[in-house]
Amino acid sequence: MTKKKVKVEICVGTTCFLLGASKLQEMERFLPPDLTGRVEVQGTACLGCCRNDNFGSAPFVKVDDTDVIANATLEKVINRVRRSLNL
């Protein structure tokens, strides 16, 4: 049985990159053992979340093509991944 993988897209647009996305791109290195191999991390062009002067909420991360996390941190993303995997 293949374990489900959660897709994590990290916005690497200029604003997000400067406000922390550059560190989030390395999140696979910091995953807890139970999530190792179960998360697919990729950078993506601007998610468009900064429109309407929403710059203060960067960086943005999209999980499983549905949920967008504002002010994303490693902890927030890991918690969302755990919910997606029902852990």
PDB file of C-alpha atoms in Angstrom:
ATOM      1  CA  MET A   1       0.000   0.000   0.000  1.00  0.00           C
ATOM      2  CA  THR A   2       1.398   3.382  -1.043  1.00  0.00           C
ATOM      3  CA  LYS A   3       1.313   6.128   1.531  1.00  0.00           C
ATOM      4  CA  LYS A   4      -0.419   9.341   0.559  1.00  0.00           C
ATOM      5  CA  LYS A   5       1.853  12.277  -0.277  1.00  0.00           C
ATOM      6  CA  VAL A   6       0.864  15.814   0.567  1.00  0.00           C
ATOM      7  CA  LYS A   7       1.735  18.464  -1.998  1.00  0.00           C
ATOM      8  CA  VAL A   8       3.203  21.662  -0.530  1.00  0.00           C
ATOM      9  CA  GLU A   9       3.681  24.600  -2.895  1.00  0.00           C
ATOM     10  CA  ILE A  10       5.817  27.436  -1.577  1.00  0.00           C
ATOM     11  CA  CYS A  11       5.359  30.787  -3.272  1.00  0.00           C
ATOM     12  CA  VAL A  12       8.742  32.048  -4.419  1.00  0.00           C
ATOM     13  CA  GLY A  13       7.519  35.377  -5.762  1.00  0.00           C
ATOM     14  CA  THR A  14       9.718  38.272  -4.680  1.00  0.00           C
ATOM     15  CA  THR A  15       7.704  39.334  -1.625  1.00  0.00           C
ATOM     16  CA  CYS A  16       7.248  35.805  -0.273  1.00  0.00           C
ATOM     17  CA  PHE A  17      10.852  34.885  -0.993  1.00  0.00           C
ATOM     18  CA  LEU A  18      12.163  37.881   0.938  1.00  0.00           C
ATOM     19  CA  LEU A  19       9.770  37.339   3.847  1.00  0.00           C
ATOM     20  CA  GLY A  20      10.689  33.711   4.560  1.00  0.00           C
ATOM     21  CA  ALA A  21       9.847  31.430   1.654  1.00  0.00           C
ATOM     22  CA  SER A  22      13.550  30.977   0.959  1.00  0.00           C
ATOM     23  CA  LYS A  23      13.859  29.152   4.318  1.00  0.00           C
ATOM     24  CA  LEU A  24      10.646  27.175   3.821  1.00  0.00           C
ATOM     25  CA  GLN A  25      11.996  25.692   0.587  1.00  0.00           C
ATOM     26  CA  GLU A  26      14.317  23.572   2.729  1.00  0.00           C
ATOM     27  CA  MET A  27      11.513  22.228   4.908  1.00  0.00           C
ATOM     28  CA  GLU A  28      12.043  18.613   3.808  1.00  0.00           C
ATOM     29  CA  ARG A  29      15.302  18.642   5.774  1.00  0.00           C
ATOM     30  CA  PHE A  30      13.404  19.514   8.953  1.00  0.00           C
ATOM     31  CA  LEU A  31      10.422  17.181   8.716  1.00  0.00           C
ATOM     32  CA  PRO A  32       9.773  14.897  11.674  1.00  0.00           C
ATOM     33  CA  PRO A  33      10.451  11.200  10.967  1.00  0.00           C
ATOM     34  CA  ASP A  34       6.756  10.319  10.591  1.00  0.00           C
ATOM     35  CA  LEU A  35       6.409  12.812   7.707  1.00  0.00           C
ATOM     36  CA  THR A  36       9.623  11.996   5.895  1.00  0.00           C
ATOM     37  CA  GLY A  37       8.818  10.775   2.395  1.00  0.00           C
ATOM     38  CA  ARG A  38       5.175  11.818   2.717  1.00  0.00           C
ATOM     39  CA  VAL A  39       5.543  15.451   1.642  1.00  0.00           C
ATOM     40  CA  GLU A  40       6.261  16.739  -1.845  1.00  0.00           C
ATOM     41  CA  VAL A  41       7.698  20.266  -1.582  1.00  0.00           C
ATOM     42  CA  GLN A  42       8.018  22.509  -4.593  1.00  0.00           C
ATOM     43  CA  GLY A  43       8.540  26.182  -5.263  1.00  0.00           C
ATOM     44  CA  THR A  44       5.963  27.866  -7.435  1.00  0.00           C
ATOM     45  CA  ALA A  45       5.672  31.188  -9.175  1.00  0.00           C
ATOM     46  CA  CYS A  46       3.654  33.836  -7.394  1.00  0.00           C
ATOM     47  CA  LEU A  47       0.407  32.426  -5.997  1.00  0.00           C
ATOM     48  CA  GLY A  48      -1.196  35.856  -6.411  1.00  0.00           C
ATOM     49  CA  CYS A  49      -2.013  36.125  -2.719  1.00  0.00           C
ATOM     50  CA  CYS A  50      -0.269  39.485  -2.312  1.00  0.00           C
ATOM     51  CA  ARG A  51      -2.739  41.249  -4.556  1.00  0.00           C
ATOM     52  CA  ASN A  52      -4.703  44.045  -2.938  1.00  0.00           C
ATOM     53  CA  ASP A  53      -1.714  45.074  -0.794  1.00  0.00           C
ATOM     54  CA  ASN A  54      -1.731  41.870   1.265  1.00  0.00           C
ATOM     55  CA  PHE A  55       2.083  41.941   1.472  1.00  0.00           C
ATOM     56  CA  GLY A  56       2.169  41.749   5.280  1.00  0.00           C
ATOM     57  CA  SER A  57       0.775  38.214   5.208  1.00  0.00           C
ATOM     58  CA  ALA A  58       3.635  36.752   3.141  1.00  0.00           C
ATOM     59  CA  PRO A  59       5.032  34.150   2.784  1.00  0.00           C
ATOM     60  CA  PHE A  60       2.192  32.065   1.395  1.00  0.00           C
ATOM     61  CA  VAL A  61       2.110  28.272   1.074  1.00  0.00           C
ATOM     62  CA  LYS A  62      -0.557  26.164  -0.640  1.00  0.00           C
ATOM     63  CA  VAL A  63      -1.216  22.653   0.673  1.00  0.00           C
ATOM     64  CA  ASP A  64      -2.878  19.963  -1.463  1.00  0.00           C
ATOM     65  CA  ASP A  65      -4.039  22.534  -4.027  1.00  0.00           C
ATOM     66  CA  THR A  66      -6.691  23.793  -1.612  1.00  0.00           C
ATOM     67  CA  ASP A  67      -5.584  25.511   1.582  1.00  0.00           C
ATOM     68  CA  VAL A  68      -3.433  28.628   1.488  1.00  0.00           C
ATOM     69  CA  ILE A  69      -1.450  29.386   4.621  1.00  0.00           C
ATOM     70  CA  ALA A  70      -0.627  33.066   5.212  1.00  0.00           C
ATOM     71  CA  ASN A  71       2.386  34.075   7.306  1.00  0.00           C
ATOM     72  CA  ALA A  72       3.598  30.536   6.721  1.00  0.00           C
ATOM     73  CA  THR A  73       6.076  29.018   9.122  1.00  0.00           C
ATOM     74  CA  LEU A  74       7.511  25.530   9.271  1.00  0.00           C
ATOM     75  CA  GLU A  75       5.289  24.774  12.275  1.00  0.00           C
ATOM     76  CA  LYS A  76       2.090  25.953  10.531  1.00  0.00           C
ATOM     77  CA  VAL A  77       2.856  23.955   7.401  1.00  0.00           C
ATOM     78  CA  ILE A  78       3.714  20.789   9.335  1.00  0.00           C
ATOM     79  CA  ASN A  79       0.488  21.082  11.355  1.00  0.00           C
ATOM     80  CA  ARG A  80      -1.539  21.443   8.141  1.00  0.00           C
ATOM     81  CA  VAL A  81       0.244  18.455   6.570  1.00  0.00           C
ATOM     82  CA  ARG A  82      -0.552  16.345   9.644  1.00  0.00           C
ATOM     83  CA  ARG A  83      -4.250  17.262   9.318  1.00  0.00           C
ATOM     84  CA  SER A  84      -4.190  16.301   5.662  1.00  0.00           C
ATOM     85  CA  LEU A  85      -2.702  12.920   6.570  1.00  0.00           C
ATOM     86  CA  ASN A  86      -5.054  12.488   9.551  1.00  0.00           C
ATOM     87  CA  LEU A  87      -2.130  12.230  11.968  1.00  0.00           C
TER      88      LEU A  87
END
